Amino acid sequence: MTIGHATQDEKKQQPPLPRTPVSVESEVDQALWDRFAKWLPYFPRCSATSNAVLSRPRDRAVQYPYLTPCRQDFRAWLIFDIDKATPFGHWDDCGLPPPNMIVRSPESGTAHWYYAITPVYLKGRRHPIDYARAVYNAMVAKLGADPEYAGGPVSKNPFHGSWDTICLHDKQYDLSELQEYVELDGQQYGARVSSALLDDNTHSRHLWLFHATRFTAYRMVDEYYALGPRGYDAFFDRFFDIALRHNTFASRSDFGGKPNLRPSQVRAVARSIVDYCWGVAGDPVRRSRCFKNRGVMRFDGALPLSARQALAAKRTHTQKRASSETRIRAAVKAMLNAGEKLSFVAIAQAARLTRQTVAKYKAVIEHIRQVHDASTSKERQIRHPQKASLLAVPSVNFGEVKITTPFINAAYLVRSTGARPRPRIVDP
């Protein structure tokens, strides 16, 4: 086999799918192979060792024992590095569902476990990406897998002859399904807390703990409220455990060496959050007030998610534009009434918007100015009609053609009219 890097001509065209290996025998093997080949990068990293120094077309990369199984734009597998020999069925001992494939080294007994998941787009919104990372980290903790591995950059090729591969099933897991087996860290996934909010509350451990955990409770309450009265205790126990994991103030430098809160103090904070969430979940009036915009468009459930997102974004844009225009109109009218000079910067400061946003409403600003000038002129005519009528007469100095008066002397005046000019009396 010739070893060399892929040429530019090879990279310009999409390489073909690799051929089905001889080791593929059963229907499960075939289904997993088809999925594995489908989600391979076009030019994955690969090598005979785990350093992945080569880049080959996918039909040639599968001939190496190590390769990159996941693309840069999609994550279709959760891969765990089990760096110690474990018995078959170890997932049951950890309270997890079985993986799709176990790729085991015959010499050392270490293995890579492959879980097929609904592909996660890695260049889109941050929330699904963070969600997948949180589920992965929680499963790493349960399995006792290598936390530094993180699914790459290269993995054992499950269809290479160097490994003992066991294909268990071809089911594709959804992340929400895997989440049922693990406990997600609240700050890592459930709590979308801005760093600014937490930084502003480092003066109080109670406030910091409150803001760091309450968003997780907002997401959890519906699941437990559906269980009825017995769901309250289960909800509190689970949330209290999350709050305890955030009680690490003694090891944080931004709290100035303050000790951790006592368990009773953490329990008090958790109890206040749980009581509030439980009350909102059970009160339709309070719930509608807290989530007044959720479901306001009343979409048909059969409408695709992309179409619903597009329509919702259009509605949001329309409302934001109407709100900005209202604020700009009020600011312009106030400035004109005060006799201030109009400019984009001044209007932006008065309306509390950016200058770029105000510049998009130039036609609206000009219309308001014209209406104001017209109303001011009409008001002047009502208050001072004589002055207004004089001002309305155009000046001859600004005419297009100016006709000068000819010079008429006294002799011409006598001959033409017979009138004599009056003598001018000069006082001696």
Tab-separated table of C-alpha atoms in Angstrom:
chain	number	residue	atom	x	y	z
A	1	MET	CA	0.000	0.000	0.000
A	2	THR	CA	1.441	3.355	-1.026
A	3	ILE	CA	1.539	5.837	1.841
A	4	GLY	CA	1.147	9.494	0.907
A	5	HIS	CA	-1.102	12.463	1.520
A	6	ALA	CA	-4.264	13.009	-0.497
A	7	THR	CA	-3.672	15.181	-3.554
A	8	GLN	CA	-5.598	18.360	-4.348
A	9	ASP	CA	-7.314	16.633	-7.285
A	10	GLU	CA	-8.642	13.957	-4.922
A	11	LYS	CA	-10.018	16.578	-2.551
A	12	LYS	CA	-11.888	18.388	-5.308
A	13	GLN	CA	-14.217	15.444	-5.830
A	14	GLN	CA	-16.277	13.519	-3.329
A	15	PRO	CA	-14.626	10.161	-2.710
A	16	PRO	CA	-16.767	7.041	-3.148
A	17	LEU	CA	-18.270	5.121	-0.278
A	18	PRO	CA	-16.052	2.310	0.997
A	19	ARG	CA	-16.848	-1.265	0.089
A	20	THR	CA	-18.589	-3.503	2.575
A	21	PRO	CA	-15.984	-5.469	4.568
A	22	VAL	CA	-15.921	-9.241	4.549
A	23	SER	CA	-16.569	-9.274	8.313
A	24	VAL	CA	-20.105	-7.916	7.787
A	25	GLU	CA	-22.407	-10.921	7.961
A	26	SER	CA	-25.707	-10.311	9.783
A	27	GLU	CA	-28.382	-7.706	9.125
A	28	VAL	CA	-27.332	-5.774	12.238
A	29	ASP	CA	-23.739	-5.732	10.990
A	30	GLN	CA	-24.891	-4.442	7.613
A	31	ALA	CA	-27.083	-1.718	9.119
A	32	LEU	CA	-24.294	-0.489	11.392
A	33	TRP	CA	-21.780	-0.580	8.555
A	34	ASP	CA	-24.069	1.464	6.305
A	35	ARG	CA	-24.507	4.045	9.046
A	36	PHE	CA	-20.787	4.106	9.838
A	37	ALA	CA	-19.858	4.642	6.178
A	38	LYS	CA	-22.565	7.288	5.698
A	39	TRP	CA	-21.280	9.550	8.484
A	40	LEU	CA	-17.576	9.156	7.757
A	41	PRO	CA	-15.754	12.365	6.767
A	42	TYR	CA	-14.810	12.549	3.109
A	43	PHE	CA	-11.123	12.650	4.053
A	44	PRO	CA	-10.814	11.329	7.616
A	45	ARG	CA	-7.642	11.283	9.653
A	46	CYS	CA	-6.270	7.756	9.880
A	47	SER	CA	-3.139	5.773	10.687
A	48	ALA	CA	-1.821	2.421	11.827
A	49	THR	CA	-1.390	3.875	15.332
A	50	SER	CA	-3.461	6.315	17.355
A	51	ASN	CA	-1.507	9.414	16.256
A	52	ALA	CA	-3.669	9.946	13.114
A	53	VAL	CA	-0.952	11.562	11.005
A	54	LEU	CA	-2.506	10.687	7.628
A	55	SER	CA	-5.481	11.968	5.659
A	56	ARG	CA	-7.055	9.625	3.114
A	57	PRO	CA	-10.278	9.364	1.098
A	58	ARG	CA	-12.862	7.481	3.084
A	59	ASP	CA	-12.753	4.396	0.849
A	60	ARG	CA	-9.037	4.049	1.680
A	61	ALA	CA	-9.173	5.303	5.269
A	62	VAL	CA	-11.288	2.312	6.360
A	63	GLN	CA	-8.268	0.101	5.642
A	64	TYR	CA	-6.487	1.565	8.695
A	65	PRO	CA	-7.117	0.383	12.273
A	66	TYR	CA	-7.531	3.966	13.553
A	67	LEU	CA	-9.599	6.692	11.901
A	68	THR	CA	-11.834	9.688	12.573
A	69	PRO	CA	-15.436	8.382	12.556
A	70	CYS	CA	-17.284	11.706	12.986
A	71	ARG	CA	-17.531	14.665	10.636
A	72	GLN	CA	-16.756	18.240	11.675
A	73	ASP	CA	-20.311	19.446	11.052
A	74	PHE	CA	-22.288	16.532	12.530
A	75	ARG	CA	-21.860	14.266	15.512
A	76	ALA	CA	-23.543	10.931	14.849
A	77	TRP	CA	-21.791	8.790	17.483
A	78	LEU	CA	-21.025	9.005	21.184
A	79	ILE	CA	-17.766	7.090	21.591
A	80	PHE	CA	-16.347	6.169	25.001
A	81	ASP	CA	-12.810	5.037	25.760
A	82	ILE	CA	-12.971	2.209	28.314
A	83	ASP	CA	-9.295	1.981	29.237
A	84	LYS	CA	-9.610	-1.126	31.396
A	85	ALA	CA	-10.941	-4.629	30.841
A	86	THR	CA	-14.622	-4.846	31.757
A	87	PRO	CA	-17.014	-7.809	31.743
A	88	PHE	CA	-19.707	-8.159	29.123
A	89	GLY	CA	-22.838	-6.372	30.282
A	90	HIS	CA	-20.909	-3.690	32.151
A	91	TRP	CA	-23.495	-1.160	30.972
A	92	ASP	CA	-26.130	-2.881	33.098
A	93	ASP	CA	-23.928	-2.497	36.167
A	94	CYS	CA	-23.648	1.232	35.373
A	95	GLY	CA	-27.372	1.675	34.769
A	96	LEU	CA	-27.020	2.542	31.074
A	97	PRO	CA	-28.518	1.121	27.875
A	98	PRO	CA	-26.348	-1.182	25.752
A	99	PRO	CA	-24.063	0.390	23.139
A	100	ASN	CA	-24.437	-0.354	19.461
A	101	MET	CA	-20.879	-1.603	19.011
A	102	ILE	CA	-18.038	-2.659	21.296
A	103	VAL	CA	-14.628	-2.464	19.605
A	104	ARG	CA	-12.201	-4.355	21.847
A	105	SER	CA	-8.455	-4.811	21.719
A	106	PRO	CA	-7.627	-8.556	21.924
A	107	GLU	CA	-4.299	-7.879	23.680
A	108	SER	CA	-5.143	-5.347	26.404
A	109	GLY	CA	-8.910	-5.726	26.731
A	110	THR	CA	-9.494	-1.976	26.401
A	111	ALA	CA	-12.384	-0.983	24.176
A	112	HIS	CA	-14.248	1.804	22.458
A	113	TRP	CA	-18.025	1.811	22.902
A	114	TYR	CA	-20.112	3.274	20.086
A	115	TYR	CA	-23.582	4.734	20.744
A	116	ALA	CA	-25.505	5.740	17.598
A	117	ILE	CA	-27.370	8.999	18.290
A	118	THR	CA	-29.595	11.334	16.340
A	119	PRO	CA	-26.988	13.488	14.540
A	120	VAL	CA	-26.262	16.812	16.240
A	121	TYR	CA	-25.404	19.745	13.974
A	122	LEU	CA	-22.166	21.235	15.330
A	123	LYS	CA	-22.335	24.555	13.478
A	124	GLY	CA	-25.786	25.618	14.601
A	125	ARG	CA	-27.325	26.713	17.903
A	126	ARG	CA	-25.264	26.274	21.036
A	127	HIS	CA	-28.010	24.693	23.129
A	128	PRO	CA	-28.196	21.283	21.328
A	129	ILE	CA	-24.391	21.143	21.273
A	130	ASP	CA	-24.155	21.843	25.002
A	131	TYR	CA	-26.924	19.322	25.603
A	132	ALA	CA	-25.021	16.583	23.755
A	133	ARG	CA	-21.829	17.430	25.643
A	134	ALA	CA	-23.657	17.290	28.985
A	135	VAL	CA	-25.163	13.878	28.207
A	136	TYR	CA	-21.766	12.590	27.072
A	137	ASN	CA	-19.972	13.806	30.213
A	138	ALA	CA	-22.635	12.301	32.453
A	139	MET	CA	-22.289	8.931	30.705
A	140	VAL	CA	-18.496	9.147	31.002
A	141	ALA	CA	-18.853	9.537	34.756
A	142	LYS	CA	-21.182	6.526	35.004
A	143	LEU	CA	-19.081	4.249	32.806
A	144	GLY	CA	-15.778	5.254	34.360
A	145	ALA	CA	-14.480	6.053	30.873
A	146	ASP	CA	-11.533	8.295	30.082
A	147	PRO	CA	-12.805	11.898	30.497
A	148	GLU	CA	-9.960	13.296	28.382
A	149	TYR	CA	-10.886	11.238	25.330
A	150	ALA	CA	-14.100	13.115	24.395
A	151	GLY	CA	-14.790	10.908	21.382
A	152	GLY	CA	-11.694	11.626	19.387
A	153	PRO	CA	-9.835	12.748	17.455
A	154	VAL	CA	-9.457	9.119	16.297
A	155	SER	CA	-11.120	5.900	17.350
A	156	LYS	CA	-10.720	2.212	16.796
A	157	ASN	CA	-12.112	1.253	13.401
A	158	PRO	CA	-14.927	-1.178	14.271
A	159	PHE	CA	-14.674	-2.934	10.900
A	160	HIS	CA	-10.913	-3.506	10.874
A	161	GLY	CA	-9.472	-6.961	11.430
A	162	SER	CA	-7.190	-5.807	14.257
A	163	TRP	CA	-10.078	-5.567	16.719
A	164	ASP	CA	-12.733	-7.845	18.163
A	165	THR	CA	-15.989	-6.061	17.340
A	166	ILE	CA	-19.366	-6.987	18.797
A	167	CYS	CA	-22.385	-5.466	17.026
A	168	LEU	CA	-25.248	-5.612	19.530
A	169	HIS	CA	-28.092	-3.725	17.810
A	170	ASP	CA	-28.750	-1.024	15.211
A	171	LYS	CA	-31.103	1.185	17.252
A	172	GLN	CA	-30.446	4.931	17.080
A	173	TYR	CA	-30.708	6.683	20.455
A	174	ASP	CA	-32.141	10.125	20.958
A	175	LEU	CA	-30.301	12.343	23.427
A	176	SER	CA	-33.439	12.775	25.501
A	177	GLU	CA	-33.655	8.986	25.760
A	178	LEU	CA	-30.081	8.719	27.028
A	179	GLN	CA	-30.713	11.567	29.460
A	180	GLU	CA	-33.200	9.372	31.327
A	181	TYR	CA	-30.299	7.160	32.463
A	182	VAL	CA	-28.013	9.934	33.743
A	183	GLU	CA	-28.062	12.996	35.985
A	184	LEU	CA	-27.134	16.121	34.069
A	185	ASP	CA	-25.166	18.807	35.814
A	186	GLY	CA	-27.443	21.828	36.171
A	187	GLN	CA	-24.881	24.535	35.447
A	188	GLN	CA	-23.563	22.611	32.466
A	189	TYR	CA	-26.843	22.166	30.648
A	190	GLY	CA	-30.071	23.013	32.431
A	191	ALA	CA	-29.080	26.457	33.726
A	192	ARG	CA	-28.466	28.934	30.951
A	193	VAL	CA	-26.942	31.498	33.278
A	194	SER	CA	-24.944	34.380	31.882
A	195	SER	CA	-21.509	34.820	33.399
A	196	ALA	CA	-22.358	38.455	34.096
A	197	LEU	CA	-25.274	37.432	36.334
A	198	LEU	CA	-23.062	35.120	38.372
A	199	ASP	CA	-20.186	37.609	38.540
A	200	ASP	CA	-22.522	40.292	39.900
A	201	ASN	CA	-23.503	38.050	42.822
A	202	THR	CA	-20.141	36.812	44.079
A	203	HIS	CA	-20.643	38.974	47.177
A	204	SER	CA	-23.311	36.519	48.385
A	205	ARG	CA	-23.026	32.750	48.304
A	206	HIS	CA	-26.790	32.357	48.747
A	207	LEU	CA	-27.609	34.627	45.797
A	208	TRP	CA	-24.983	32.987	43.594
A	209	LEU	CA	-26.341	29.522	44.377
A	210	PHE	CA	-29.886	30.736	43.746
A	211	HIS	CA	-29.115	32.120	40.271
A	212	ALA	CA	-26.834	29.217	39.320
A	213	THR	CA	-29.480	26.554	39.957
A	214	ARG	CA	-32.949	28.057	39.545
A	215	PHE	CA	-33.006	27.741	35.737
A	216	THR	CA	-32.467	24.007	36.086
A	217	ALA	CA	-35.535	23.749	38.313
A	218	TYR	CA	-37.624	25.611	35.737
A	219	ARG	CA	-36.896	22.839	33.233
A	220	MET	CA	-37.357	19.954	35.657
A	221	VAL	CA	-40.640	20.829	37.344
A	222	ASP	CA	-43.038	19.698	34.590
A	223	GLU	CA	-41.591	16.197	34.584
A	224	TYR	CA	-42.252	15.725	38.307
A	225	TYR	CA	-45.510	17.662	38.519
A	226	ALA	CA	-47.033	15.128	36.125
A	227	LEU	CA	-46.434	12.431	38.778
A	228	GLY	CA	-48.949	14.015	41.133
A	229	PRO	CA	-48.452	14.801	44.839
A	230	ARG	CA	-45.683	12.228	45.245
A	231	GLY	CA	-43.644	14.039	42.596
A	232	TYR	CA	-42.827	16.939	44.932
A	233	ASP	CA	-40.489	14.941	47.166
A	234	ALA	CA	-38.763	13.343	44.177
A	235	PHE	CA	-38.377	16.774	42.579
A	236	PHE	CA	-36.876	18.251	45.736
A	237	ASP	CA	-34.469	15.350	46.320
A	238	ARG	CA	-33.107	15.542	42.789
A	239	PHE	CA	-32.809	19.328	42.793
A	240	PHE	CA	-31.226	19.369	46.256
A	241	ASP	CA	-28.537	17.013	44.959
A	242	ILE	CA	-27.841	19.433	42.077
A	243	ALA	CA	-27.614	22.360	44.502
A	244	LEU	CA	-25.147	20.449	46.682
A	245	ARG	CA	-22.878	19.894	43.671
A	246	HIS	CA	-22.752	23.681	43.184
A	247	ASN	CA	-21.734	24.251	46.812
A	248	THR	CA	-18.002	24.516	46.048
A	249	PHE	CA	-17.263	28.027	47.280
A	250	ALA	CA	-14.221	27.026	49.338
A	251	SER	CA	-12.324	26.046	46.182
A	252	ARG	CA	-13.316	29.144	44.183
A	253	SER	CA	-10.982	32.135	44.151
A	254	ASP	CA	-13.731	34.651	43.304
A	255	PHE	CA	-15.343	34.170	46.737
A	256	GLY	CA	-12.313	35.289	48.714
A	257	GLY	CA	-11.737	32.060	50.614
A	258	LYS	CA	-15.263	31.820	52.032
A	259	PRO	CA	-16.237	28.312	53.190
A	260	ASN	CA	-18.975	26.220	51.654
A	261	LEU	CA	-22.538	26.747	52.799
A	262	ARG	CA	-23.833	24.383	55.435
A	263	PRO	CA	-26.160	21.641	54.105
A	264	SER	CA	-29.054	23.269	55.945
A	265	GLN	CA	-28.378	26.555	54.102
A	266	VAL	CA	-28.247	24.791	50.732
A	267	ARG	CA	-31.473	23.007	51.630
A	268	ALA	CA	-33.173	26.337	52.404
A	269	VAL	CA	-32.197	27.793	49.012
A	270	ALA	CA	-33.305	24.631	47.203
A	271	ARG	CA	-36.601	24.565	49.106
A	272	SER	CA	-37.462	28.149	48.120
A	273	ILE	CA	-36.797	27.430	44.440
A	274	VAL	CA	-38.722	24.155	44.456
A	275	ASP	CA	-41.720	25.720	46.213
A	276	TYR	CA	-41.865	28.551	43.690
A	277	CYS	CA	-41.594	26.220	40.672
A	278	TRP	CA	-44.194	23.847	42.089
A	279	GLY	CA	-46.616	26.711	42.680
A	280	VAL	CA	-46.184	28.093	39.162
A	281	ALA	CA	-46.619	24.648	37.601
A	282	GLY	CA	-49.888	24.095	39.490
A	283	ASP	CA	-51.420	27.544	38.929
A	284	PRO	CA	-52.595	28.111	35.320
A	285	VAL	CA	-52.908	31.886	35.864
A	286	ARG	CA	-49.364	32.306	37.180
A	287	ARG	CA	-48.032	29.930	34.562
A	288	SER	CA	-49.666	31.838	31.707
A	289	ARG	CA	-48.228	35.057	33.104
A	290	CYS	CA	-44.724	33.599	33.335
A	291	PHE	CA	-44.908	32.026	29.867
A	292	LYS	CA	-47.258	34.491	28.164
A	293	ASN	CA	-45.586	34.292	24.745
A	294	ARG	CA	-45.162	30.507	24.589
A	295	GLY	CA	-47.603	29.052	22.064
A	296	VAL	CA	-49.074	32.456	21.235
A	297	MET	CA	-49.127	31.702	17.498
A	298	ARG	CA	-51.111	28.459	17.985
A	299	PHE	CA	-49.267	26.435	15.361
A	300	ASP	CA	-50.659	23.216	14.012
A	301	GLY	CA	-48.756	20.293	15.485
A	302	ALA	CA	-48.346	18.792	12.008
A	303	LEU	CA	-46.400	21.851	10.812
A	304	PRO	CA	-42.679	21.070	10.411
A	305	LEU	CA	-40.341	22.515	13.016
A	306	SER	CA	-38.409	24.550	10.437
A	307	ALA	CA	-41.626	26.193	9.205
A	308	ARG	CA	-42.720	27.010	12.762
A	309	GLN	CA	-39.326	28.511	13.535
A	310	ALA	CA	-39.433	30.635	10.375
A	311	LEU	CA	-42.913	31.967	11.152
A	312	ALA	CA	-41.986	32.662	14.765
A	313	ALA	CA	-38.847	34.520	13.691
A	314	LYS	CA	-40.894	36.613	11.255
A	315	ARG	CA	-43.352	37.543	14.014
A	316	THR	CA	-40.528	38.450	16.379
A	317	HIS	CA	-38.893	40.629	13.714
A	318	THR	CA	-42.172	42.447	13.029
A	319	GLN	CA	-42.736	43.146	16.709
A	320	LYS	CA	-39.177	44.342	17.256
A	321	ARG	CA	-39.397	46.669	14.250
A	322	ALA	CA	-42.707	48.118	15.456
A	323	SER	CA	-41.253	48.673	18.924
A	324	SER	CA	-38.155	50.402	17.526
A	325	GLU	CA	-40.258	52.639	15.266
A	326	THR	CA	-42.469	53.684	18.194
A	327	ARG	CA	-39.445	54.650	20.269
A	328	ILE	CA	-37.872	56.577	17.390
A	329	ARG	CA	-41.093	58.486	16.665
A	330	ALA	CA	-41.411	59.530	20.304
A	331	ALA	CA	-37.764	60.629	20.461
A	332	VAL	CA	-37.947	62.666	17.218
A	333	LYS	CA	-41.150	64.451	18.244
A	334	ALA	CA	-39.700	65.331	21.638
A	335	MET	CA	-36.519	66.712	20.058
A	336	LEU	CA	-38.445	68.791	17.495
A	337	ASN	CA	-40.705	70.250	20.161
A	338	ALA	CA	-37.628	71.166	22.203
A	339	GLY	CA	-35.976	72.798	19.192
A	340	GLU	CA	-33.043	70.384	19.174
A	341	LYS	CA	-31.110	69.509	16.047
A	342	LEU	CA	-31.876	66.095	14.586
A	343	SER	CA	-29.092	63.600	13.993
A	344	PHE	CA	-28.873	59.820	14.043
A	345	VAL	CA	-26.587	59.871	17.085
A	346	ALA	CA	-28.850	62.227	19.062
A	347	ILE	CA	-31.979	60.236	18.185
A	348	ALA	CA	-30.239	56.968	19.109
A	349	GLN	CA	-29.303	58.347	22.526
A	350	ALA	CA	-32.833	59.625	23.149
A	351	ALA	CA	-34.490	56.369	21.989
A	352	ARG	CA	-31.843	54.152	23.629
A	353	LEU	CA	-31.099	52.361	20.375
A	354	THR	CA	-27.994	52.000	18.246
A	355	ARG	CA	-27.154	54.517	15.558
A	356	GLN	CA	-27.257	51.758	12.928
A	357	THR	CA	-30.832	50.884	13.919
A	358	VAL	CA	-31.954	54.521	13.793
A	359	ALA	CA	-30.401	54.957	10.338
A	360	LYS	CA	-32.774	52.299	8.954
A	361	TYR	CA	-35.729	54.574	9.799
A	362	LYS	CA	-34.527	57.606	7.836
A	363	ALA	CA	-37.782	57.844	5.846
A	364	VAL	CA	-39.846	57.782	9.054
A	365	ILE	CA	-37.728	60.539	10.605
A	366	GLU	CA	-38.007	62.710	7.479
A	367	HIS	CA	-41.788	62.272	7.389
A	368	ILE	CA	-42.114	63.331	11.036
A	369	ARG	CA	-39.942	66.391	10.399
A	370	GLN	CA	-42.022	67.461	7.389
A	371	VAL	CA	-45.266	67.083	9.337
A	372	HIS	CA	-43.808	69.096	12.200
A	373	ASP	CA	-42.618	71.883	9.871
A	374	ALA	CA	-46.023	72.061	8.182
A	375	SER	CA	-47.888	72.243	11.479
A	376	THR	CA	-45.505	74.920	12.777
A	377	SER	CA	-46.027	77.065	9.651
A	378	LYS	CA	-49.814	76.750	9.903
A	379	GLU	CA	-49.716	77.722	13.569
A	380	ARG	CA	-47.672	80.839	12.687
A	381	GLN	CA	-50.278	81.900	10.122
A	382	ILE	CA	-53.060	81.595	12.690
A	383	ARG	CA	-51.210	83.638	15.318
A	384	HIS	CA	-49.842	86.401	12.978
A	385	PRO	CA	-52.018	86.571	9.813
A	386	GLN	CA	-50.632	89.952	8.534
A	387	LYS	CA	-47.028	88.924	8.985
A	388	ALA	CA	-47.746	85.583	7.441
A	389	SER	CA	-49.374	87.232	4.373
A	390	LEU	CA	-46.357	89.464	3.877
A	391	LEU	CA	-44.050	86.518	4.188
A	392	ALA	CA	-46.152	84.683	1.648
A	393	VAL	CA	-45.458	87.355	-1.067
A	394	PRO	CA	-42.420	86.242	-3.011
A	395	SER	CA	-39.539	88.708	-3.263
A	396	VAL	CA	-38.693	90.034	-6.727
A	397	ASN	CA	-35.037	89.684	-5.922
A	398	PHE	CA	-35.410	85.959	-6.416
A	399	GLY	CA	-37.377	86.075	-9.690
A	400	GLU	CA	-36.201	84.226	-12.734
A	401	VAL	CA	-36.282	87.397	-14.959
A	402	LYS	CA	-35.740	90.837	-13.437
A	403	ILE	CA	-37.120	93.777	-15.502
A	404	THR	CA	-35.383	97.064	-14.743
A	405	THR	CA	-37.269	100.433	-14.830
A	406	PRO	CA	-36.056	102.723	-17.693
A	407	PHE	CA	-34.590	106.166	-16.806
A	408	ILE	CA	-37.115	108.987	-17.451
A	409	ASN	CA	-35.801	112.568	-17.422
A	410	ALA	CA	-37.839	115.742	-16.945
A	411	ALA	CA	-37.827	116.840	-20.638
A	412	TYR	CA	-39.262	113.515	-21.781
A	413	LEU	CA	-41.956	113.774	-19.118
A	414	VAL	CA	-43.045	117.280	-20.301
A	415	ARG	CA	-43.195	116.305	-23.984
A	416	SER	CA	-45.132	113.120	-23.380
A	417	THR	CA	-47.638	114.232	-20.767
A	418	GLY	CA	-47.559	118.041	-20.771
A	419	ALA	CA	-46.991	117.990	-17.037
A	420	ARG	CA	-44.215	119.925	-15.511
A	421	PRO	CA	-42.276	118.575	-12.616
A	422	ARG	CA	-42.618	120.365	-9.350
A	423	PRO	CA	-39.608	122.545	-8.545
A	424	ARG	CA	-37.452	121.296	-5.750
A	425	ILE	CA	-37.065	123.833	-2.980
A	426	VAL	CA	-33.677	123.987	-1.442
A	427	ASP	CA	-33.371	125.700	1.883
A	428	PRO	CA	-30.536	128.280	1.650
